[in-house]
Amino acid sequence: TEFCDPEDDKSKRMIELYSPNKRDYKIEHDLIVMKYEGTSPYPSYVFQSLKGQVVDGKGYVVMCMSWYSYGHDTCTLITGYNGITSFSGTEHFALAGCEFPSNDCECIDMYGSPGLDARGKPQDFSDGKAFRLRTVPAPRKIFDIGHWVVVDEITADQCGAGKSPPPVSPPVGPPIY
């Protein structure tokens, strides 16, 4: 899983979900990506349904702002400029089993800690990216920054966008833990 907010081209913001055990799999149940903004403990009205989407042959579902950002060979779905990929890098995200965002959704995976301000904290990926280490084998309902690498000041060509599985260890560069 990766969230990317490149400093040089905000139209190339993207969310990449990686499944280590699903390939060419159609999502047939209610599954959404929802976000929490600011210090709100309640999910935003902005969400992305994944029902009916297909996990590609490499295990990815890639949500892009626009087809022009990465191309139709990379982007599984387009969220638009007001969708789930419209973020600043300080939001919290959840993969949840439900049709619409609510606190009653079954949380499957979490990035961040809803209700807390993420600005300037280790999870803040503004102008950068955050990705889960491959050594974390399964989704986590409780966020642990130790399972993620946050890299500051990246360009759009440094976003993963469905290219390869997450690394086992942090990349060379200025990671923040």
Short mmCIF file of C-alpha atoms in Angstrom, two decimals:
data_model
loop_
_atom_site.label_atom_id
_atom_site.label_comp_id
_atom_site.label_asym_id
_atom_site.label_seq_id
_atom_site.Cartn_x
_atom_site.Cartn_y
_atom_site.Cartn_z
CA THR A 1 0.00 0.00 0.00
CA GLU A 2 1.26 3.46 -0.88
CA PHE A 3 0.01 7.03 -0.63
CA CYS A 4 1.83 9.52 -2.86
CA ASP A 5 1.68 13.35 -2.79
CA PRO A 6 4.50 14.40 -5.16
CA GLU A 7 5.76 17.91 -4.58
CA ASP A 8 6.21 18.67 -8.30
CA ASP A 9 2.81 17.58 -9.69
CA LYS A 10 -0.25 17.40 -7.43
CA SER A 11 -2.30 15.93 -10.31
CA LYS A 12 -0.24 12.75 -9.81
CA ARG A 13 -1.44 12.09 -6.29
CA MET A 14 -2.40 8.45 -6.00
CA ILE A 15 -3.30 5.65 -3.64
CA GLU A 16 -2.00 2.21 -4.42
CA LEU A 17 -3.44 -0.79 -2.60
CA TYR A 18 -1.30 -3.91 -2.74
CA SER A 19 -2.57 -7.41 -2.06
CA PRO A 20 0.13 -10.04 -1.54
CA ASN A 21 -2.34 -12.89 -2.07
CA LYS A 22 -4.94 -11.72 -4.65
CA ARG A 23 -4.34 -11.61 -8.40
CA ASP A 24 -6.87 -10.92 -11.16
CA TYR A 25 -9.51 -10.85 -8.43
CA LYS A 26 -12.82 -9.01 -8.75
CA ILE A 27 -13.94 -7.36 -5.52
CA GLU A 28 -17.55 -8.46 -5.13
CA HIS A 29 -18.39 -7.27 -1.62
CA ASP A 30 -18.79 -3.78 -0.14
CA LEU A 31 -15.30 -2.44 0.37
CA ILE A 32 -14.35 1.24 0.52
CA VAL A 33 -11.38 3.50 1.12
CA MET A 34 -12.45 6.30 3.43
CA LYS A 35 -10.53 9.21 4.87
CA TYR A 36 -10.58 11.21 8.05
CA GLU A 37 -9.61 14.87 7.81
CA GLY A 38 -7.99 17.09 10.41
CA THR A 39 -8.74 16.06 13.98
CA SER A 40 -12.17 14.62 13.22
CA PRO A 41 -12.82 11.16 14.66
CA TYR A 42 -15.53 10.73 12.00
CA PRO A 43 -14.87 9.75 8.39
CA SER A 44 -15.22 12.37 5.67
CA TYR A 45 -18.01 12.18 3.10
CA VAL A 46 -15.25 11.58 0.52
CA PHE A 47 -14.68 7.88 -0.10
CA GLN A 48 -14.00 5.43 -2.91
CA SER A 49 -15.96 2.23 -3.37
CA LEU A 50 -13.89 -0.71 -4.58
CA LYS A 51 -16.82 -3.02 -5.24
CA GLY A 52 -16.64 -4.26 -8.83
CA GLN A 53 -12.97 -3.26 -9.23
CA VAL A 54 -10.36 -5.85 -10.20
CA VAL A 55 -7.08 -6.42 -8.38
CA ASP A 56 -4.65 -6.66 -11.32
CA GLY A 57 -2.28 -9.51 -12.14
CA LYS A 58 0.46 -7.99 -9.95
CA GLY A 59 -1.82 -7.53 -6.93
CA TYR A 60 -2.61 -3.82 -7.29
CA VAL A 61 -5.57 -1.50 -7.27
CA VAL A 62 -4.28 1.98 -8.14
CA MET A 63 -6.48 5.03 -7.65
CA CYS A 64 -5.38 8.08 -9.64
CA MET A 65 -6.76 11.61 -9.95
CA SER A 66 -6.70 11.46 -13.74
CA TRP A 67 -6.00 8.98 -16.58
CA TYR A 68 -3.43 11.47 -17.82
CA SER A 69 -1.38 11.14 -14.65
CA TYR A 70 -0.06 7.61 -15.12
CA GLY A 71 -2.09 6.14 -17.96
CA HIS A 72 -4.81 3.52 -18.18
CA ASP A 73 -2.25 0.69 -17.94
CA THR A 74 -1.42 1.78 -14.38
CA CYS A 75 -4.61 3.32 -13.00
CA THR A 76 -7.34 0.90 -11.99
CA LEU A 77 -9.78 3.73 -11.39
CA ILE A 78 -9.95 7.50 -11.56
CA THR A 79 -11.16 9.43 -8.54
CA GLY A 80 -11.15 12.96 -9.96
CA TYR A 81 -9.86 16.13 -8.35
CA ASN A 82 -12.43 16.04 -5.53
CA GLY A 83 -12.17 12.32 -4.80
CA ILE A 84 -10.23 10.16 -2.36
CA THR A 85 -6.88 11.04 -3.99
CA SER A 86 -7.42 14.74 -3.28
CA PHE A 87 -5.37 14.94 -0.10
CA SER A 88 -2.63 16.98 1.55
CA GLY A 89 -0.69 14.15 3.18
CA THR A 90 -2.06 14.83 6.66
CA GLU A 91 -5.23 12.73 6.45
CA HIS A 92 -5.95 9.33 7.95
CA PHE A 93 -7.24 6.52 5.71
CA ALA A 94 -9.11 3.29 6.32
CA LEU A 95 -9.93 0.31 4.13
CA ALA A 96 -13.29 -0.80 5.42
CA GLY A 97 -16.01 -3.31 4.78
CA CYS A 98 -19.12 -1.20 4.24
CA GLU A 99 -21.06 0.63 1.55
CA PHE A 100 -20.72 4.20 2.87
CA PRO A 101 -18.34 5.83 5.40
CA SER A 102 -19.31 5.62 9.05
CA ASN A 103 -17.77 4.68 12.38
CA ASP A 104 -19.81 1.46 12.18
CA CYS A 105 -17.78 0.15 9.22
CA GLU A 106 -15.62 -2.92 9.75
CA CYS A 107 -12.08 -1.55 9.62
CA ILE A 108 -9.73 -3.86 7.73
CA ASP A 109 -6.66 -1.64 7.44
CA MET A 110 -5.69 1.79 8.77
CA TYR A 111 -3.17 4.50 7.98
CA GLY A 112 -3.15 7.14 10.68
CA SER A 113 -5.01 7.74 13.91
CA PRO A 114 -8.38 9.47 13.35
CA GLY A 115 -9.06 12.22 15.84
CA LEU A 116 -5.42 13.30 16.06
CA ASP A 117 -3.73 16.09 14.10
CA ALA A 118 -1.16 14.51 11.75
CA ARG A 119 0.50 17.75 10.59
CA GLY A 120 4.20 17.63 11.31
CA LYS A 121 3.92 14.17 12.88
CA PRO A 122 5.80 11.08 11.60
CA GLN A 123 2.81 9.95 9.50
CA ASP A 124 2.64 13.28 7.57
CA PHE A 125 3.53 12.51 3.95
CA SER A 126 2.91 16.01 2.54
CA ASP A 127 5.01 16.49 -0.64
CA GLY A 128 6.19 12.89 -0.22
CA LYS A 129 4.93 9.36 0.08
CA ALA A 130 4.14 6.72 2.66
CA PHE A 131 4.34 3.01 1.99
CA ARG A 132 3.99 -0.14 4.04
CA LEU A 133 6.98 -2.40 4.46
CA ARG A 134 6.66 -5.82 2.83
CA THR A 135 7.67 -7.42 6.14
CA VAL A 136 4.22 -6.50 7.45
CA PRO A 137 2.31 -9.41 5.90
CA ALA A 138 -1.29 -8.46 6.59
CA PRO A 139 -3.55 -5.43 6.92
CA ARG A 140 -3.65 -3.82 10.36
CA LYS A 141 -6.74 -2.41 12.06
CA ILE A 142 -4.52 -0.44 14.42
CA PHE A 143 -2.03 1.98 12.87
CA ASP A 144 1.66 1.51 13.75
CA ILE A 145 4.07 3.97 12.10
CA GLY A 146 6.81 1.34 12.50
CA HIS A 147 5.13 -0.64 9.71
CA TRP A 148 5.46 2.26 7.29
CA VAL A 149 8.15 4.36 5.64
CA VAL A 150 7.48 8.05 5.02
CA VAL A 151 9.74 9.79 2.50
CA ASP A 152 9.79 13.59 2.18
CA GLU A 153 10.19 15.72 -0.92
CA ILE A 154 9.64 13.27 -3.75
CA THR A 155 8.78 13.90 -7.38
CA ALA A 156 6.01 12.24 -9.36
CA ASP A 157 8.42 9.80 -11.01
CA GLN A 158 9.27 8.47 -7.54
CA CYS A 159 5.70 7.36 -6.85
CA GLY A 160 5.35 3.58 -7.11
CA ALA A 161 2.01 3.46 -8.96
CA GLY A 162 1.73 -0.30 -9.39
CA LYS A 163 5.31 -0.90 -10.42
CA SER A 164 6.73 -3.28 -7.83
CA PRO A 165 5.90 -4.78 -4.45
CA PRO A 166 6.87 -2.69 -1.44
CA PRO A 167 10.49 -3.04 -0.34
CA VAL A 168 11.49 -5.19 2.61
CA SER A 169 13.53 -2.37 4.11
CA PRO A 170 13.41 1.42 3.78
CA PRO A 171 14.91 2.92 0.62
CA VAL A 172 18.11 4.92 0.70
CA GLY A 173 17.23 8.50 1.45
CA PRO A 174 15.72 10.57 4.21
CA PRO A 175 12.96 8.34 5.65
CA ILE A 176 11.02 9.50 8.68
CA TYR A 177 9.85 6.93 11.21
#
